[in-house]
PDB file of N, CA and C in Angstrom:
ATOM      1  N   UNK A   1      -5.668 -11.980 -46.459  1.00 64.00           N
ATOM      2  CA  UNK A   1      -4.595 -11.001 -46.449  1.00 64.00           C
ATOM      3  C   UNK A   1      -4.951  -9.817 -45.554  1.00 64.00           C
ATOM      4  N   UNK A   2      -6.207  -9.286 -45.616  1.00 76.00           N
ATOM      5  CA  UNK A   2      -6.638  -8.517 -44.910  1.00 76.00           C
ATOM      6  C   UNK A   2      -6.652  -8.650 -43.207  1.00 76.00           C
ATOM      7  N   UNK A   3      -7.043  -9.907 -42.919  1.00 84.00           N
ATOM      8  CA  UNK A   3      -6.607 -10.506 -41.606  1.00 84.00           C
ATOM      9  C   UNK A   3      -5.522 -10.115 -40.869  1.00 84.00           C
ATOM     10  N   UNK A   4      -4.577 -10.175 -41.560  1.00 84.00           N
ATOM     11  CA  UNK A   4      -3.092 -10.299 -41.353  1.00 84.00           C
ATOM     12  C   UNK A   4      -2.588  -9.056 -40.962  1.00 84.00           C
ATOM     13  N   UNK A   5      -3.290  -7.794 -42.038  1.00 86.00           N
ATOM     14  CA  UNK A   5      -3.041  -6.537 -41.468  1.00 86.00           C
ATOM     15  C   UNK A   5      -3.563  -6.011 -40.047  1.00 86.00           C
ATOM     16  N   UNK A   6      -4.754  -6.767 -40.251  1.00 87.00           N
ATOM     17  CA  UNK A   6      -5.845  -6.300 -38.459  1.00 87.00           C
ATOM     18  C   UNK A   6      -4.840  -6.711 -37.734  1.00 87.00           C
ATOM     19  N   UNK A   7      -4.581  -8.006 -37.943  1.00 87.00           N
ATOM     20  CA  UNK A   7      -4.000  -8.363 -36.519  1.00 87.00           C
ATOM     21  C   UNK A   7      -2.388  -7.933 -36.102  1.00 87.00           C
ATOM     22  N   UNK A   8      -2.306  -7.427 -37.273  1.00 91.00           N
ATOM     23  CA  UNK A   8      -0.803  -6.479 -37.441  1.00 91.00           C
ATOM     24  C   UNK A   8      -0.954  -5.585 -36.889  1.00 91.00           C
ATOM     25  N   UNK A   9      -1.782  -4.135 -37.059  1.00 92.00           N
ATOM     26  CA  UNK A   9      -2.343  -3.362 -36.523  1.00 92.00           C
ATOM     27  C   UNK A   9      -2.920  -3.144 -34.979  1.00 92.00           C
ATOM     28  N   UNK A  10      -3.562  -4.513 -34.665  1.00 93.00           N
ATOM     29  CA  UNK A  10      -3.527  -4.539 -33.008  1.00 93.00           C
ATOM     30  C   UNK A  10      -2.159  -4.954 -32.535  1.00 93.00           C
ATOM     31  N   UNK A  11      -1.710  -5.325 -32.483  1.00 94.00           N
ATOM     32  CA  UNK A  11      -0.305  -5.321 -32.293  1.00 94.00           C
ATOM     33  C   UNK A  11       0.608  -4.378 -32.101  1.00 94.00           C
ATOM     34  N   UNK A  12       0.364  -3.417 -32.932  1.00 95.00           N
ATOM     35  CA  UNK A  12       1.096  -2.430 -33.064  1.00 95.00           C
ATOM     36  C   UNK A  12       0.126  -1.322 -31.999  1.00 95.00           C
ATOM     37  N   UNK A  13      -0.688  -0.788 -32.016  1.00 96.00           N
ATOM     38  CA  UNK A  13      -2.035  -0.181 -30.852  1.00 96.00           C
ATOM     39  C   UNK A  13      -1.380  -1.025 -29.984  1.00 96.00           C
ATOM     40  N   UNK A  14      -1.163  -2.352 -29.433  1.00 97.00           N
ATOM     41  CA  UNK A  14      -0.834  -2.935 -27.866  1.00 97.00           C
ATOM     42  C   UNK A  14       0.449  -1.938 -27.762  1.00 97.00           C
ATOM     43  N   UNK A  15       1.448  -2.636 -28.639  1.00 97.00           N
ATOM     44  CA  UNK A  15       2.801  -1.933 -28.087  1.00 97.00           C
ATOM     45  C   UNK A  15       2.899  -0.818 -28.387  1.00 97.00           C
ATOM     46  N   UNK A  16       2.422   0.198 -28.774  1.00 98.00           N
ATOM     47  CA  UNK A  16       2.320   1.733 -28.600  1.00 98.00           C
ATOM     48  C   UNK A  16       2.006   1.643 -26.729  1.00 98.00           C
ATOM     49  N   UNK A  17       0.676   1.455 -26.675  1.00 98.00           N
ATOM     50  CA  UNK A  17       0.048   1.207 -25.126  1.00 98.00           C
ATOM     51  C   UNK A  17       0.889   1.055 -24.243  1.00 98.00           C
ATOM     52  N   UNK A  18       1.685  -0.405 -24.280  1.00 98.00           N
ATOM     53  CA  UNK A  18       2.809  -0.344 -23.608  1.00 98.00           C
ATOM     54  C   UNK A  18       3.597   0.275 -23.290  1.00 98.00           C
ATOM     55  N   UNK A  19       4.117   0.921 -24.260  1.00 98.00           N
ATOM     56  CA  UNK A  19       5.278   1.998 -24.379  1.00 98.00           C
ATOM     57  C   UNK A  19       4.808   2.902 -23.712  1.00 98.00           C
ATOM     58  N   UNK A  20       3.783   3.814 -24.191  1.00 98.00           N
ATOM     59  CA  UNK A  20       3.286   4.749 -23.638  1.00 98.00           C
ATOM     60  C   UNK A  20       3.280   4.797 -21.654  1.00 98.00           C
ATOM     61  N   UNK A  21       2.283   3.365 -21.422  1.00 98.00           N
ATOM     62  CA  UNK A  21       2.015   3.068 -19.777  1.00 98.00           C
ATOM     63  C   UNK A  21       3.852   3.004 -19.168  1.00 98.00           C
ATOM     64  N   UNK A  22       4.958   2.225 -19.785  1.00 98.00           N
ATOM     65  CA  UNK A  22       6.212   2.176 -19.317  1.00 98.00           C
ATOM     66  C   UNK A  22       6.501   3.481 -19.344  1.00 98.00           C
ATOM     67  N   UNK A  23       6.780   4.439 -20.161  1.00 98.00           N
ATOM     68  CA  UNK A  23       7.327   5.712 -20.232  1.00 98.00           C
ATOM     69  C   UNK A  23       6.531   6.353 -19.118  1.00 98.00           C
ATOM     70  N   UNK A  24       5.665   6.881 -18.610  1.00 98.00           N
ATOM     71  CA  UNK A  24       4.569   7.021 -17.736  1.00 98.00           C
ATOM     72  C   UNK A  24       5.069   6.527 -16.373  1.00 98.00           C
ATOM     73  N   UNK A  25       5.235   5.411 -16.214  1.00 98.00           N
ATOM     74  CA  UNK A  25       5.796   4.868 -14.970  1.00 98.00           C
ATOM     75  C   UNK A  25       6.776   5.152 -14.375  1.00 98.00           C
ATOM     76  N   UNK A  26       7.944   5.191 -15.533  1.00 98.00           N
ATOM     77  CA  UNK A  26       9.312   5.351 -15.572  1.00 98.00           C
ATOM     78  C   UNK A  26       9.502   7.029 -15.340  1.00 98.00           C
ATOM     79  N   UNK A  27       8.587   7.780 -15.544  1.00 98.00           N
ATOM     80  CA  UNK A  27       8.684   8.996 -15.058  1.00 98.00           C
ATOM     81  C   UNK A  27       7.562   9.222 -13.157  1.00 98.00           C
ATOM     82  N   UNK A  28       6.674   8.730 -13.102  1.00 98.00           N
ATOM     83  CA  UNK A  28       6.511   7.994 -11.587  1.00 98.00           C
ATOM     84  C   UNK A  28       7.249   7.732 -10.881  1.00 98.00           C
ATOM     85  N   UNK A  29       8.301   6.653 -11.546  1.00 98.00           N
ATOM     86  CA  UNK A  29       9.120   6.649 -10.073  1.00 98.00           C
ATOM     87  C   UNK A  29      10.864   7.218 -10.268  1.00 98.00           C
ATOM     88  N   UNK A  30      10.786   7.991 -11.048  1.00 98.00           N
ATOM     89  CA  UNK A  30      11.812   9.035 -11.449  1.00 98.00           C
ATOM     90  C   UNK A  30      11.805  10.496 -10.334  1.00 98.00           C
ATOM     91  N   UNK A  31      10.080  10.747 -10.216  1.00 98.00           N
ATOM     92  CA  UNK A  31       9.578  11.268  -9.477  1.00 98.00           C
ATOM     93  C   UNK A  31       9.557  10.970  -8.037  1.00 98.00           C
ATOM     94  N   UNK A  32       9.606   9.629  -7.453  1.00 98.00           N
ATOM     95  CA  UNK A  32       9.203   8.979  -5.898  1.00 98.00           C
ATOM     96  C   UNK A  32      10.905   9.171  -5.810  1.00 98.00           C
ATOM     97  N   UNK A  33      11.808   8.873  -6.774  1.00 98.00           N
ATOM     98  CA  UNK A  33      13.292   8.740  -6.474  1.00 98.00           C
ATOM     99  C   UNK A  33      14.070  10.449  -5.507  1.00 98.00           C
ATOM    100  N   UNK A  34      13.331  10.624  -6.806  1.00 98.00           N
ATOM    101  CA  UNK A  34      13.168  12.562  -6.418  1.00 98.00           C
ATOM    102  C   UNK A  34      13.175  13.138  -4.717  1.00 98.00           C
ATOM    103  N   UNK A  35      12.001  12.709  -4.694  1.00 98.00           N
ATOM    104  CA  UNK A  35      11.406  12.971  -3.478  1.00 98.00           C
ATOM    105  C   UNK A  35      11.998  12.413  -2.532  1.00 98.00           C
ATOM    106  N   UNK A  36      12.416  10.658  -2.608  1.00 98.00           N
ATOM    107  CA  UNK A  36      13.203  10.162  -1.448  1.00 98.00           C
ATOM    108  C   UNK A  36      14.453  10.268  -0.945  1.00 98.00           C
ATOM    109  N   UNK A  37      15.262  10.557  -2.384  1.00 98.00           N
ATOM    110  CA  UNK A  37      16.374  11.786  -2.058  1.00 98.00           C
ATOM    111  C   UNK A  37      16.737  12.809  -1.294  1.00 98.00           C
ATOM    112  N   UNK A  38      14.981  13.566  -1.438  1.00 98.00           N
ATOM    113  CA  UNK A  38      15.063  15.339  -0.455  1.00 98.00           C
ATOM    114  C   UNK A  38      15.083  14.831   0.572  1.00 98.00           C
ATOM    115  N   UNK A  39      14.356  13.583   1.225  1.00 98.00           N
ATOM    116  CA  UNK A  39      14.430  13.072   1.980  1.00 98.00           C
ATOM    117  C   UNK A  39      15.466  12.914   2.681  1.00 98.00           C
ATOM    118  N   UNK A  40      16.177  11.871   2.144  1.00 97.00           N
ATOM    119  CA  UNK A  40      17.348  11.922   2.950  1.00 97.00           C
ATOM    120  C   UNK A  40      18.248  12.786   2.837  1.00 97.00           C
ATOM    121  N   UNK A  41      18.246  13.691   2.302  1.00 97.00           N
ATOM    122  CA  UNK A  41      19.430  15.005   2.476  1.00 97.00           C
ATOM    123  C   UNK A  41      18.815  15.407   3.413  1.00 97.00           C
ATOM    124  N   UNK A  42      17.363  15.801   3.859  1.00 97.00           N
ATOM    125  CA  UNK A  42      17.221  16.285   5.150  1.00 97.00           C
ATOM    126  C   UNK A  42      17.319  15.647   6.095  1.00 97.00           C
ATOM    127  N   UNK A  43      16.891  14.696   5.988  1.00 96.00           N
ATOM    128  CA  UNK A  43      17.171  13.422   7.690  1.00 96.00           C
ATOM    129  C   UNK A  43      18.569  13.549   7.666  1.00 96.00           C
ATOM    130  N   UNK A  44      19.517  13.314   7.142  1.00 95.00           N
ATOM    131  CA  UNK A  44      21.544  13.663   6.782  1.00 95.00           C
ATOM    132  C   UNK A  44      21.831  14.955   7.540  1.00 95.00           C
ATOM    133  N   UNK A  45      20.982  16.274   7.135  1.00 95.00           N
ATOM    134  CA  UNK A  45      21.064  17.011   7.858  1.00 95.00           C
ATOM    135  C   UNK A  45      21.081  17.432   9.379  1.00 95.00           C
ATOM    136  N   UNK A  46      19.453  16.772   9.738  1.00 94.00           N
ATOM    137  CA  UNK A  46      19.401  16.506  10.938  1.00 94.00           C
ATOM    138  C   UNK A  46      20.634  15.659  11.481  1.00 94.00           C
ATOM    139  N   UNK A  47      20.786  14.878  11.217  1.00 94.00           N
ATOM    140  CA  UNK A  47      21.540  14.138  11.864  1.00 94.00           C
ATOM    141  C   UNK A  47      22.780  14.370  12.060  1.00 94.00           C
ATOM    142  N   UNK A  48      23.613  15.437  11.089  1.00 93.00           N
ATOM    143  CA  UNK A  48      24.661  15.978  11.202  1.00 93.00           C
ATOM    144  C   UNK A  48      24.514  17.178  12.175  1.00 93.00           C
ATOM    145  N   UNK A  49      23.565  18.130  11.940  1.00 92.00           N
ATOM    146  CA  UNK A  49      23.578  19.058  13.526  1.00 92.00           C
ATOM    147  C   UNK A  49      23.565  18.946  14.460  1.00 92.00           C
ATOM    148  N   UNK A  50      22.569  17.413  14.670  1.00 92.00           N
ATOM    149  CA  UNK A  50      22.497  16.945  15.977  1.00 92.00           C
ATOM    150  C   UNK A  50      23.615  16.395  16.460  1.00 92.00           C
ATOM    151  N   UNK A  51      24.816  15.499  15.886  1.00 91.00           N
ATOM    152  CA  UNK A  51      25.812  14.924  16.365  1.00 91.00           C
ATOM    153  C   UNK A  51      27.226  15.923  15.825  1.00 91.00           C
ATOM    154  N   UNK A  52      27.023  17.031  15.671  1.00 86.00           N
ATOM    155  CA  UNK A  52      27.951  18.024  15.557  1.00 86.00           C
ATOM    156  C   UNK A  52      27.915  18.608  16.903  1.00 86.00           C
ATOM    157  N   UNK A  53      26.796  19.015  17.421  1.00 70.00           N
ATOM    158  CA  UNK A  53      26.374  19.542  18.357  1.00 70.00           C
ATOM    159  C   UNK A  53      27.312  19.140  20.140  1.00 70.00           C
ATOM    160  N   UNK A  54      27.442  17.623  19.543  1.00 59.00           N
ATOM    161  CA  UNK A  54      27.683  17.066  21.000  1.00 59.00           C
ATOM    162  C   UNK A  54      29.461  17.456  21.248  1.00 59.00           C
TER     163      UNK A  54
END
């Protein structure tokens, strides 16, 4: 019976882990999304002054 709880217990420690490393990630590339965004609002920019220009 005791068995049953251990291996209940690691189980539960994995998918905490999991959760934890996904949530973690999911804010990583929440972050890269971020950034590639500013990105292209500025390249958009450029590219609108430059062909406004002409």
């Amino acid at each position: 019976m005791s068995s049953i709880l251990a291996v209940q217990s690691i189980f539960q420690i994995i998918i905490i882990i999991i959760y934890i490393g996904l949530l973690g990630l999911s804010i990583y590339c929440l972050i890269l999304f971020i950034k590639l965004a500013k990105r292209g609002i500025k390249a958009l920019d450029i590219y609108i002054k430059k062909n406004h220009e002409l």
